[in-house]
């Protein structure tokens, strides 16, 4: 475990994962990334063949070409025709050929400045590789951190300008990896508003396949993550490597297969809308990337990724704290509420056992609809019937915690803030605005703007007894042009992210007792950069239980269940118009952090009884869902009719099965459970029946449902 340097080999070893880099006369070559190898002996003959049209950097050696070497970083323009890791404009070109000058082992990590970083434990170690390009007068540092408790290695990169002139970075990936030629699949999480994180698996073919965002946020359409797995890998077998980025802005992740079937992976900030002027003596640090490995299939990769994120990314005080069951007034009232309505809702919630009341959009300034008042963070006392703290006291008196919605990064043209500071919006001179939900984005690249938002939000959080914050972000960025030069504008998108991380790290550290949930029209910024500060995310504005099967499947593919807010809403559903039984709405929402988002005051008595039972039951199973190991039993792929997930925690097991449409064939389904002890006995709580672990895993659990659409069943076992 940890970092070892032996001769010209660098070993970076996490729990069951190794990365081995060779120093070959100053060039860094990736010998292995994958399962643990304690000692590496080999060298790979095919890499020493003469390949036509691949450049040789030395005249007397026709078998060495950067084009066929498996590399990690830093060489561009010397005969490697694949995607570069770095593009830095210096003198009259972008050539770089970094050579290793020194290496060092650090205890703990070297954190990326002003960016989100993983938490490290005592036994984490970091390898620092320092390289130099003497012609360009640039230094490059590669940081690789190994963790004893996870199959993840984290990494980032730093470029320093050693010359006396400014240079311009046009690309700086966080990591690049060349893996052996082979037959691979690529798994990515793709989507749209209200259809976030659809799992897509496709074959890696010759060419380049990229997922990216140039929206100023990671976006609904792609997640800053990419999984490369063997073409034959299944849930339970085969190797898989995930790359993920701790960044919430413009990103790119690509896989490239070249003419020799060699495969290169890269992840980092998107080149689009990006350049970074690096003055003499200055350095630039990339966001941190994670590399997570499994040689027991995609199921184990999920578990490893979930484990790392829960233990090393989320704020520590919330990573292992049970999350409150909430009621949110958005789909219950939208903007149409007064104090009485809110208190009626809170009253009903409290009777049903719900633990947290969240007041969503519409409580501030002149915010009677979504066309105005963003930026005016002043309580509208007329609307909420007096000071905010009075309302909070009344909610607290009912035994509920209190949460509040904000959208701090935005500004409405119809707002006092815009009237005072029109120049604070992101915009380009002479171009007018491009609107989205009638709002503009504040320029967080400007420290004055960050200072204003810090003070405005801090004031409300300090003066009021708030337990939870929903931090929304409801448009993407356009009209970028606030810089006084072209280069200054090219730096704006990344500078925005640095401003955002400054803002959220300040507020979450100062108010460390408040549970923050991030939201961007649902999951429009559901990434590890935000999760480092906000341990919960509203996974989608689509609250339809059947749509949620796919969204929650995709969200949990890499992210821990405890990160995912999941609500029971009205039927027919407001987004999809679908009518779904209250039991199935509850069973699906219980596969995440349970909440309710509907008008409880107007529900039939029977629904209220079911909800009270769901809430009481969820309190029992909550640790299993939020801290348990996650196993996929049946995947709700596009067009599939069934889904099943299992959670195992200590001596408890929860299995949820959902059948979308009634068919003749699926009246009976057998689920083979996973991760149980063969000899142990498990008692099904509902009926008292006892099964052995072996029976449940090898003979399976047979689910029988009556005919009917959108039916589901949840099973709760306790080990005897
Ligand atoms: C976004 C969020 C919703 C709600 C509204 C309020 O769409 O995703 O949950 O908060 O904003 O305007």
XYZ file of C-alpha atoms and ligand atoms in Angstrom:
732
model
C 0.000 0.000 0.000
C 1.069 3.578 -0.565
C 3.884 4.814 -2.755
C 7.122 2.976 -3.534
C 10.021 3.947 -5.746
C 12.133 1.003 -6.914
C 14.847 1.717 -9.465
C 13.127 3.389 -12.363
C 9.620 2.250 -11.334
C 7.039 4.225 -9.351
C 4.347 2.159 -7.616
C 1.128 3.894 -6.578
C -0.934 1.355 -4.629
C -4.397 1.840 -3.163
C -6.292 -1.030 -1.470
C -6.434 -3.536 -4.356
C -5.302 -1.272 -7.170
C -1.886 -0.478 -8.647
C -0.596 2.142 -10.993
C 2.982 1.597 -12.160
C 4.901 4.297 -14.015
C 8.376 3.797 -15.485
C 10.945 6.525 -15.806
C 12.573 5.781 -19.166
C 15.356 8.303 -19.588
C 13.107 11.042 -18.269
C 9.977 9.991 -20.180
C 7.108 8.744 -18.007
C 5.554 5.547 -19.364
C 2.447 3.939 -17.897
C 3.255 0.275 -17.383
C 0.051 -0.678 -15.593
C -3.176 0.617 -14.111
C -5.559 -1.956 -12.653
C -5.413 -4.881 -10.243
C -2.720 -4.911 -7.593
C 0.775 -5.947 -8.752
C 3.272 -6.074 -5.912
C 6.309 -6.373 -8.192
C 6.488 -5.539 -11.873
C 9.049 -7.425 -13.975
C 7.894 -7.109 -17.556
C 8.431 -4.811 -20.447
C 6.157 -4.870 -23.428
C 7.768 -5.944 -26.698
C 5.148 -4.519 -29.030
C 5.976 -1.029 -27.883
C 9.472 -1.426 -29.311
C 8.457 -2.156 -32.900
C 9.188 0.269 -35.700
C 5.870 1.771 -36.780
C 5.803 3.636 -40.049
C 4.730 7.279 -39.878
C 5.206 7.406 -36.094
C 8.003 9.882 -35.395
C 11.234 8.815 -33.685
C 12.767 11.438 -31.405
C 16.312 9.992 -31.829
C 17.913 9.179 -35.233
C 19.450 5.859 -34.252
C 16.409 4.387 -32.549
C 13.565 3.562 -34.936
C 11.703 1.505 -32.341
C 10.921 4.330 -29.933
C 8.078 6.644 -30.817
C 5.847 8.698 -28.546
C 3.000 7.622 -30.825
C 3.195 4.028 -29.596
C 4.308 4.520 -26.005
C 1.819 4.322 -23.173
C 2.237 7.635 -21.462
C 0.747 9.682 -18.679
C 1.396 13.333 -19.460
C 3.258 16.169 -20.994
C 4.569 15.407 -24.493
C 2.972 17.284 -27.373
C 4.122 17.747 -30.943
C 6.907 15.131 -31.195
C 5.252 12.390 -33.181
C 2.460 11.377 -30.848
C -0.571 12.031 -33.011
C -3.135 11.250 -30.304
C -4.938 13.799 -28.116
C -2.432 15.800 -26.045
C -2.702 16.283 -22.285
C -1.322 19.806 -22.433
C -1.303 22.637 -24.943
C 0.739 25.611 -23.827
C 1.491 28.502 -26.170
C 5.027 29.727 -25.555
C 7.471 31.453 -27.912
C 5.939 30.711 -31.351
C 4.588 27.179 -30.734
C 2.777 24.705 -28.462
C 5.462 21.989 -28.319
C 6.178 20.432 -24.943
C 8.494 17.582 -24.020
C 8.692 17.349 -20.270
C 11.402 15.155 -18.740
C 11.468 13.901 -15.173
C 13.855 15.826 -12.918
C 12.895 14.568 -9.451
C 10.421 12.557 -7.433
C 9.227 12.747 -3.867
C 6.846 10.898 -1.531
C 4.587 12.976 0.725
C 2.470 11.796 3.632
C -1.141 12.804 3.077
C -1.999 14.776 -0.053
C -0.877 17.911 -1.809
C -4.183 19.724 -2.200
C -5.168 21.601 -5.360
C -5.409 25.287 -4.409
C -8.891 26.913 -4.420
C -10.420 23.718 -5.811
C -12.308 20.802 -4.225
C -10.025 18.082 -2.804
C -10.702 14.653 -1.319
C -10.264 14.169 2.432
C -7.280 12.001 3.192
C -6.742 9.623 6.063
C -3.500 9.245 8.040
C -2.209 6.496 5.791
C -2.684 8.284 2.442
C 0.536 8.968 0.536
C 1.300 11.109 -2.475
C 3.833 10.669 -5.232
C 5.083 13.960 -6.655
C 6.764 13.689 -10.040
C 8.493 16.881 -11.140
C 9.276 17.334 -14.815
C 10.804 20.138 -16.777
C 10.796 21.333 -20.346
C 13.996 23.345 -20.511
C 13.328 24.855 -23.947
C 9.923 26.193 -22.941
C 11.147 26.977 -19.406
C 8.134 25.229 -17.867
C 7.834 22.917 -14.901
C 5.190 20.221 -14.572
C 4.237 18.446 -11.367
C 2.071 15.333 -11.335
C 0.494 14.372 -8.001
C -0.844 10.869 -7.391
C -2.425 10.058 -4.011
C -2.954 6.455 -2.853
C -5.545 5.466 -0.203
C -5.352 2.357 1.981
C -9.113 1.927 2.365
C -10.350 2.283 -1.243
C -9.639 1.192 -4.810
C -9.171 4.803 -5.862
C -6.150 6.929 -6.726
C -6.606 10.689 -6.956
C -4.474 12.907 -9.145
C -3.957 16.432 -10.354
C -1.380 18.451 -12.218
C 0.420 21.740 -11.803
C 2.222 23.784 -14.464
C 4.687 26.496 -13.455
C 6.130 29.141 -15.716
C 9.888 29.295 -15.098
C 10.501 31.816 -17.889
C 10.414 35.585 -17.664
C 7.518 35.921 -20.126
C 3.817 35.054 -19.856
C 2.631 31.869 -21.564
C -0.924 30.765 -22.337
C -2.327 27.374 -21.352
C -4.854 26.271 -23.964
C -5.389 22.800 -22.536
C -4.508 21.247 -19.199
C -6.107 17.896 -18.492
C -6.228 16.599 -14.948
C -5.114 13.163 -16.011
C -4.293 11.187 -19.113
C -3.811 7.422 -19.288
C -2.752 5.087 -22.103
C -3.992 1.544 -21.550
C -3.143 -1.589 -23.577
C -4.720 -2.069 -27.010
C -7.889 -4.085 -26.592
C -11.590 -4.593 -26.934
C -13.279 -2.146 -24.592
C -16.659 -0.636 -23.814
C -17.266 2.856 -22.563
C -19.955 3.615 -19.997
C -21.079 7.229 -19.587
C -23.964 8.973 -17.852
C -25.914 11.061 -20.324
C -29.186 12.917 -20.115
C -31.317 16.006 -20.384
C -33.423 18.164 -18.070
C -35.780 15.789 -16.211
C -33.944 12.750 -17.663
C -30.581 12.947 -15.929
C -27.885 10.281 -15.823
C -29.043 7.695 -18.338
C -26.489 4.868 -18.370
C -25.017 4.451 -21.903
C -22.704 1.595 -22.757
C -21.032 1.506 -26.144
C -18.094 -0.132 -27.818
C -14.871 1.836 -28.087
C -14.145 2.143 -31.798
C -11.288 3.768 -33.676
C -11.612 7.530 -33.341
C -12.398 9.810 -30.450
C -15.497 9.719 -28.276
C -15.967 12.698 -25.967
C -18.447 13.722 -23.317
C -18.218 17.351 -22.348
C -19.923 20.479 -21.179
C -19.435 24.064 -22.321
C -22.441 25.326 -20.323
C -20.499 26.823 -17.427
C -21.833 23.965 -15.291
C -21.353 20.227 -15.628
C -24.912 20.147 -16.978
C -27.806 17.707 -17.340
C -26.495 16.224 -20.589
C -23.221 14.657 -19.444
C -21.551 13.811 -16.159
C -17.822 14.493 -15.675
C -17.077 10.793 -15.552
C -16.208 7.956 -17.892
C -15.872 4.204 -17.318
C -13.671 2.040 -19.491
C -14.410 -1.665 -19.099
C -13.575 -4.882 -20.900
C -16.104 -5.511 -23.648
C -17.048 -8.719 -21.851
C -17.378 -7.127 -18.383
C -20.663 -7.776 -16.574
C -22.111 -6.646 -13.258
C -20.071 -9.296 -11.460
C -17.008 -10.030 -13.611
C -14.343 -8.291 -15.647
C -12.248 -5.195 -15.104
C -13.463 -1.616 -15.167
C -11.773 1.725 -14.577
C -13.699 4.918 -13.815
C -12.329 8.424 -14.284
C -14.185 11.200 -12.481
C -13.509 14.897 -12.076
C -14.006 17.029 -8.961
C -15.202 19.982 -10.966
C -18.577 21.604 -11.618
C -17.831 23.672 -14.710
C -16.856 23.051 -18.327
C -15.222 19.640 -18.607
C -14.214 17.089 -21.188
C -13.628 13.362 -20.893
C -12.552 11.370 -23.920
C -11.508 7.950 -25.040
C -9.420 7.614 -28.171
C -8.596 4.436 -30.049
C -5.826 4.952 -32.585
C -4.746 3.138 -35.739
C -3.031 0.441 -33.649
C -6.078 -0.043 -31.382
C -4.208 1.623 -28.517
C -6.522 3.377 -26.123
C -5.998 6.755 -24.476
C -8.241 8.263 -21.808
C -8.289 11.827 -20.604
C -10.368 14.000 -18.319
C -10.112 17.650 -17.354
C -11.317 21.194 -17.984
C -12.870 21.688 -21.426
C -10.703 23.582 -23.948
C -13.837 25.374 -25.111
C -14.105 28.835 -23.489
C -10.771 28.229 -21.829
C -7.306 29.695 -21.903
C -5.183 30.635 -18.930
C -2.519 33.279 -19.021
C 0.369 32.175 -16.817
C 2.643 35.043 -15.865
C 6.346 34.546 -15.185
C 6.782 32.572 -11.972
C 3.076 31.681 -11.606
C 1.572 28.228 -11.544
C -1.747 26.729 -12.628
C -3.372 23.748 -10.917
C -5.935 21.506 -12.551
C -9.002 20.107 -10.797
C -8.513 16.745 -9.075
C -9.461 13.571 -10.955
C -10.280 10.182 -9.437
C -9.319 6.836 -10.917
C -11.304 3.936 -9.453
C -10.772 0.314 -10.391
C -12.642 -2.975 -10.074
C -11.689 -6.410 -11.336
C -15.023 -7.853 -10.191
C -17.283 -6.152 -12.688
C -19.317 -2.974 -12.794
C -21.221 -3.750 -9.591
C -18.032 -3.666 -7.557
C -16.919 -0.516 -9.411
C -20.135 1.153 -8.228
C -19.479 0.066 -4.652
C -15.896 1.303 -4.752
C -16.867 4.659 -6.225
C -19.745 5.098 -3.760
C -17.433 4.215 -0.872
C -14.754 6.688 -1.915
C -17.230 9.515 -2.429
C -19.004 8.928 0.874
C -15.772 8.601 2.877
C -13.475 10.997 1.029
C -15.543 13.588 -0.830
C -18.684 14.491 1.147
C -18.344 16.864 4.092
C -17.388 14.544 6.944
C -20.070 15.626 9.401
C -22.803 14.474 6.976
C -21.207 11.470 5.260
C -22.414 9.059 7.929
C -25.292 11.034 9.412
C -28.836 9.855 8.724
C -30.646 12.321 6.483
C -33.995 13.778 7.589
C -37.234 12.838 5.812
C -38.466 16.095 4.347
C -41.545 17.816 2.975
C -40.856 20.415 0.283
C -43.598 22.888 -0.613
C -42.600 23.368 -4.289
C -44.919 20.907 -6.022
C -47.465 21.454 -3.218
C -47.866 25.214 -3.721
C -45.369 26.534 -6.310
C -45.335 30.334 -5.748
C -48.858 30.412 -4.374
C -48.484 30.327 -0.585
C -49.054 32.367 2.537
C -47.944 31.644 6.081
C -51.162 29.747 6.922
C -50.729 27.358 3.998
C -47.108 26.671 4.963
C -48.058 25.978 8.568
C -50.926 23.681 7.546
C -48.488 21.727 5.434
C -45.954 21.587 8.277
C -48.682 20.496 10.678
C -49.748 17.619 8.477
C -46.103 16.646 7.862
C -45.402 16.549 11.551
C -48.447 14.307 12.181
C -47.114 11.894 9.557
C -43.684 11.693 11.225
C -41.809 13.817 8.656
C -38.703 15.507 10.078
C -37.824 18.568 7.966
C -39.937 21.285 6.355
C -38.387 22.974 3.299
C -39.629 26.345 2.088
C -38.757 26.469 -1.608
C -38.694 29.380 -4.075
C -40.774 32.544 -3.537
C -40.082 33.736 0.048
C -37.906 36.769 -0.755
C -38.109 40.186 -2.422
C -40.742 40.591 -5.079
C -40.571 36.930 -6.095
C -44.186 36.168 -7.005
C -43.141 34.209 -10.076
C -39.937 33.015 -11.700
C -39.395 36.172 -13.761
C -37.984 38.461 -11.079
C -36.190 39.257 -7.815
C -33.223 36.862 -7.948
C -30.425 38.654 -6.130
C -32.745 40.386 -3.641
C -32.097 38.141 -0.648
C -34.428 39.973 1.699
C -37.296 38.131 3.388
C -40.746 39.086 2.056
C -42.379 39.386 5.458
C -45.755 40.209 4.000
C -45.835 36.906 2.144
C -44.588 34.714 4.971
C -46.578 36.614 7.608
C -43.757 38.212 9.626
C -40.068 37.690 10.317
C -38.534 34.485 9.015
C -37.423 33.448 12.485
C -41.042 33.535 13.697
C -42.071 31.152 10.944
C -39.086 28.952 11.732
C -39.962 28.943 15.443
C -43.500 27.792 14.621
C -42.163 25.026 12.366
C -39.630 23.976 15.002
C -42.428 23.936 17.595
C -44.152 21.282 15.491
C -41.053 19.106 15.855
C -39.761 19.756 12.337
C -36.427 21.152 11.226
C -36.499 24.070 8.797
C -34.941 24.386 5.348
C -34.785 27.266 2.868
C -34.251 27.598 -0.893
C -31.697 29.975 -2.466
C -30.410 30.594 -5.967
C -27.406 32.751 -5.071
C -25.501 32.785 -8.368
C -28.320 34.428 -10.319
C -29.672 37.905 -10.977
C -33.028 38.924 -12.458
C -33.112 42.036 -14.616
C -36.183 42.984 -12.580
C -34.352 43.121 -9.249
C -32.931 45.793 -6.971
C -29.550 44.127 -7.327
C -29.572 44.529 -11.120
C -30.764 48.114 -10.844
C -27.762 48.806 -8.556
C -25.143 46.662 -10.343
C -26.091 45.879 -13.951
C -22.397 45.224 -14.674
C -22.372 42.265 -12.242
C -24.184 40.012 -14.735
C -22.177 37.894 -17.177
C -22.376 39.751 -20.486
C -20.414 41.076 -23.454
C -20.497 44.741 -24.318
C -22.894 45.700 -27.114
C -24.508 42.245 -27.300
C -27.560 42.625 -25.030
C -28.500 39.546 -22.970
C -29.519 35.967 -23.662
C -32.224 35.071 -21.132
C -33.113 31.752 -19.630
C -36.046 31.583 -17.193
C -35.775 35.343 -17.626
C -32.643 35.449 -15.480
C -28.918 36.145 -15.895
C -25.873 34.710 -14.155
C -23.750 36.772 -11.786
C -20.088 36.988 -12.674
C -18.441 35.008 -9.895
C -15.071 35.662 -11.533
C -15.417 39.132 -9.956
C -14.402 39.016 -6.246
C -16.782 41.920 -5.430
C -19.717 39.812 -6.590
C -18.569 36.843 -4.523
C -18.175 39.104 -1.480
C -21.724 40.451 -1.964
C -23.300 36.982 -2.214
C -21.256 35.720 0.749
C -22.515 38.566 2.920
C -26.146 38.365 1.747
C -26.519 34.603 2.283
C -24.404 34.589 5.442
C -26.690 37.234 6.973
C -29.800 35.112 6.482
C -28.103 31.939 7.699
C -26.672 33.721 10.759
C -29.834 35.564 11.770
C -32.230 32.647 11.343
C -32.301 29.154 12.827
C -31.978 27.351 9.484
C -31.153 23.624 9.432
C -31.007 22.925 5.695
C -30.367 24.884 2.508
C -31.368 23.987 -1.043
C -28.888 25.792 -3.329
C -30.311 26.054 -6.830
C -28.785 27.087 -10.185
C -31.393 27.346 -12.903
C -29.727 28.299 -16.162
C -26.476 27.923 -18.077
C -23.962 30.588 -18.991
C -23.969 32.518 -22.276
C -22.652 35.864 -23.559
C -19.299 35.417 -21.845
C -17.385 38.643 -22.334
C -16.713 40.458 -19.086
C -12.932 40.447 -19.525
C -11.151 43.583 -20.687
C -9.155 41.491 -23.173
C -9.841 38.335 -25.152
C -7.595 36.338 -22.826
C -9.247 37.723 -19.699
C -12.615 36.522 -21.056
C -11.159 33.099 -21.906
C -10.166 32.843 -18.226
C -13.639 33.813 -17.010
C -15.332 30.385 -16.963
C -12.652 28.758 -14.817
C -12.340 31.894 -12.665
C -16.127 31.615 -12.099
C -15.599 28.123 -10.674
C -12.816 29.357 -8.385
C -15.194 32.091 -7.178
C -17.968 29.534 -6.666
C -15.742 27.215 -4.626
C -14.571 30.183 -2.552
C -18.217 31.086 -1.898
C -19.497 27.614 -1.050
C -16.464 26.590 1.010
C -16.839 29.775 3.075
C -20.562 29.315 3.706
C -20.476 25.575 4.343
C -17.521 25.856 6.733
C -19.047 28.775 8.616
C -22.440 27.047 8.828
C -21.165 23.501 9.180
C -24.316 22.398 11.045
C -26.513 23.166 8.000
C -27.214 20.329 5.573
C -26.776 21.782 2.065
C -28.463 20.208 -0.939
C -27.386 21.223 -4.425
C -29.847 21.527 -7.252
C -29.778 22.790 -10.807
C -33.236 22.274 -12.242
C -32.761 18.852 -10.594
C -29.456 17.242 -11.563
C -27.951 19.934 -13.820
C -24.845 20.205 -11.634
C -24.782 16.801 -9.976
C -21.014 16.332 -9.830
C -18.251 15.670 -7.330
C -17.153 19.304 -7.222
C -20.484 20.289 -5.674
C -20.673 17.125 -3.577
C -17.458 18.087 -1.796
C -19.423 20.951 -0.161
C -23.073 19.894 -0.545
C -23.569 16.287 0.596
C -26.989 15.921 -0.984
C -28.363 16.628 -4.452
C -31.836 16.939 -5.887
C -31.318 14.305 -8.579
C -34.077 15.469 -10.936
C -37.098 17.738 -11.240
C -38.795 14.653 -12.643
C -40.538 13.124 -9.617
C -42.424 10.453 -11.584
C -41.577 7.127 -9.912
C -41.177 5.255 -13.202
C -38.895 7.916 -14.753
C -36.969 7.958 -11.496
C -36.042 4.263 -11.900
C -33.660 5.183 -14.719
C -32.489 8.452 -13.161
C -31.718 6.850 -9.805
C -30.068 3.853 -11.506
C -27.738 6.261 -13.333
C -27.128 8.502 -10.311
C -26.195 5.546 -8.131
C -23.904 4.110 -10.802
C -21.037 6.128 -9.328
C -22.538 8.297 -6.580
C -23.570 7.038 -3.135
C -27.260 6.562 -2.399
C -27.016 8.959 0.548
C -26.273 11.793 -1.891
C -29.619 11.454 -3.659
C -32.826 13.266 -2.692
C -35.894 11.323 -3.825
C -39.464 12.496 -3.252
C -42.961 11.082 -3.356
C -45.073 13.519 -5.377
C -48.671 13.854 -6.523
C -50.419 11.426 -8.845
C -51.021 12.094 -11.709
C -47.405 13.266 -11.720
C -46.841 16.930 -12.632
C -44.034 16.264 -15.138
C -45.168 13.026 -16.802
C -48.917 12.939 -16.187
C -48.608 9.331 -15.014
C -50.847 7.825 -12.344
C -48.834 5.601 -10.011
C -49.870 3.878 -6.777
C -48.725 5.597 -3.587
C -46.972 2.345 -2.546
C -44.768 2.352 -5.654
C -44.063 6.069 -5.324
C -42.915 5.338 -1.772
C -40.878 2.246 -2.660
C -38.995 4.140 -5.384
C -38.357 7.211 -3.214
C -37.119 4.924 -0.422
C -34.266 3.863 -2.747
C -32.748 7.280 -1.963
C -33.116 9.907 0.783
C -36.894 9.868 1.232
C -38.888 13.072 1.011
C -42.386 14.250 0.069
C -43.278 17.010 -2.346
C -47.055 17.236 -2.598
C -49.951 18.910 -0.844
C -50.378 16.656 2.182
C -53.338 18.708 3.364
C -55.542 17.659 0.452
C -54.752 13.932 0.360
C -57.347 11.202 0.965
C -57.110 9.578 4.419
C -55.914 6.290 2.944
C -52.892 7.999 1.309
C -52.055 9.701 4.596
C -52.132 6.349 6.401
C -49.839 4.825 3.783
C -47.466 7.805 4.058
C -47.357 7.581 7.863
C -46.472 3.888 7.535
C -43.815 4.638 4.870
C -42.215 7.295 7.060
C -42.129 5.004 10.116
C -40.746 2.128 8.038
C -38.096 4.307 6.372
C -36.807 5.317 9.791
C -36.117 1.579 10.384
C -34.445 0.886 7.054
C -32.732 4.282 6.648
C -29.253 3.123 7.756
C -29.458 0.209 5.301
C -30.225 2.533 2.373
C -27.917 5.393 3.354
C -24.912 3.447 4.671
C -25.360 0.043 3.029
C -23.621 -1.668 0.143
C -25.530 -1.219 -3.077
C -26.165 -4.178 -5.416
C -27.960 -3.997 -8.741
C -30.153 -7.052 -9.359
C -32.131 -6.030 -12.460
C -31.147 -2.934 -14.400
C -33.928 -0.708 -15.717
C -32.208 -0.129 -19.076
C -34.086 1.857 -21.700
C -37.247 -0.008 -22.560
C -36.832 -2.601 -19.814
C -39.888 -3.484 -17.800
C -38.347 -4.260 -14.404
C -35.845 -2.926 -11.904
C -34.465 -4.365 -8.687
C -31.888 -3.073 -6.222
C -30.552 -4.545 -2.977
C -28.922 -2.778 -0.030
C -26.971 -4.671 2.635
C -25.853 -3.078 5.893
C -24.588 -5.006 8.909
C -27.342 -7.561 9.644
C -30.052 -5.954 7.506
C -31.043 -6.312 3.864
C -33.554 -4.302 1.815
C -34.613 -5.375 -1.674
C -36.862 -3.271 -3.902
C -38.456 -4.628 -7.060
C -40.530 -2.542 -9.492
C -42.404 -3.787 -12.555
C -43.354 -1.066 -14.984
C -46.056 -2.600 -17.162
C -48.238 -5.600 -16.599
C -47.312 -8.438 -18.966
C -48.135 -12.135 -19.069
C -44.460 -13.095 -18.645
C -43.542 -10.971 -15.637
C -46.209 -12.186 -13.241
C -43.349 -13.986 -11.495
C -39.697 -12.949 -11.251
C -36.896 -14.578 -9.293
C -34.270 -12.274 -7.818
C -30.904 -13.779 -6.924
C -29.660 -11.696 -4.008
C -25.995 -10.781 -3.581
C -23.503 -10.187 -0.804
C -25.125 -12.394 1.877
C -23.531 -14.998 4.158
C -24.378 -18.461 2.843
C -24.860 -20.086 6.249
C -26.664 -17.238 7.997
C -30.429 -17.096 8.365
C -32.357 -14.032 7.239
C -35.868 -13.318 8.531
C -38.321 -11.589 6.224
C -39.837 -9.027 8.576
C -43.203 -8.804 6.863
C -44.076 -12.512 7.140
C -41.618 -13.957 9.658
C -40.343 -16.491 7.083
C -36.694 -17.449 7.462
C -34.281 -18.147 4.565
C -30.603 -19.003 4.452
C -28.252 -16.620 2.637
C -27.439 -19.448 0.230
C -31.135 -19.927 -0.602
C -31.608 -16.217 -1.258
C -28.488 -15.991 -3.422
C -28.643 -19.273 -5.361
C -32.330 -20.317 -5.457
C -33.447 -16.700 -5.251
C -36.379 -14.762 -3.962
C -39.491 -15.186 -6.081
C -41.609 -12.080 -6.474
C -45.221 -12.593 -7.444
C -47.284 -9.533 -8.258
C -50.901 -9.330 -9.423
C -51.604 -7.942 -12.886
C -51.479 -4.169 -13.043
C -49.123 -1.407 -14.131
C -46.484 0.309 -11.953
C -46.539 -2.247 -9.159
C -43.671 -2.864 -6.777
C -42.604 -4.772 -3.724
C -40.046 -4.075 -1.025
C -38.525 -6.814 1.167
C -36.795 -6.209 4.476
C -34.699 -9.023 5.988
C -32.908 -9.101 9.315
C -30.153 -11.622 9.956
C -30.956 -13.947 12.889
C -35.830 24.447 -9.912
C -35.710 23.300 -8.929
C -37.067 22.992 -8.329
C -37.605 24.222 -7.648
C -37.641 25.381 -8.617
C -38.004 26.669 -7.919
O -36.530 24.086 -11.036
O -35.157 22.173 -9.556
O -36.970 21.912 -7.427
O -36.793 24.526 -6.543
O -36.391 25.583 -9.253
O -38.046 27.746 -8.771
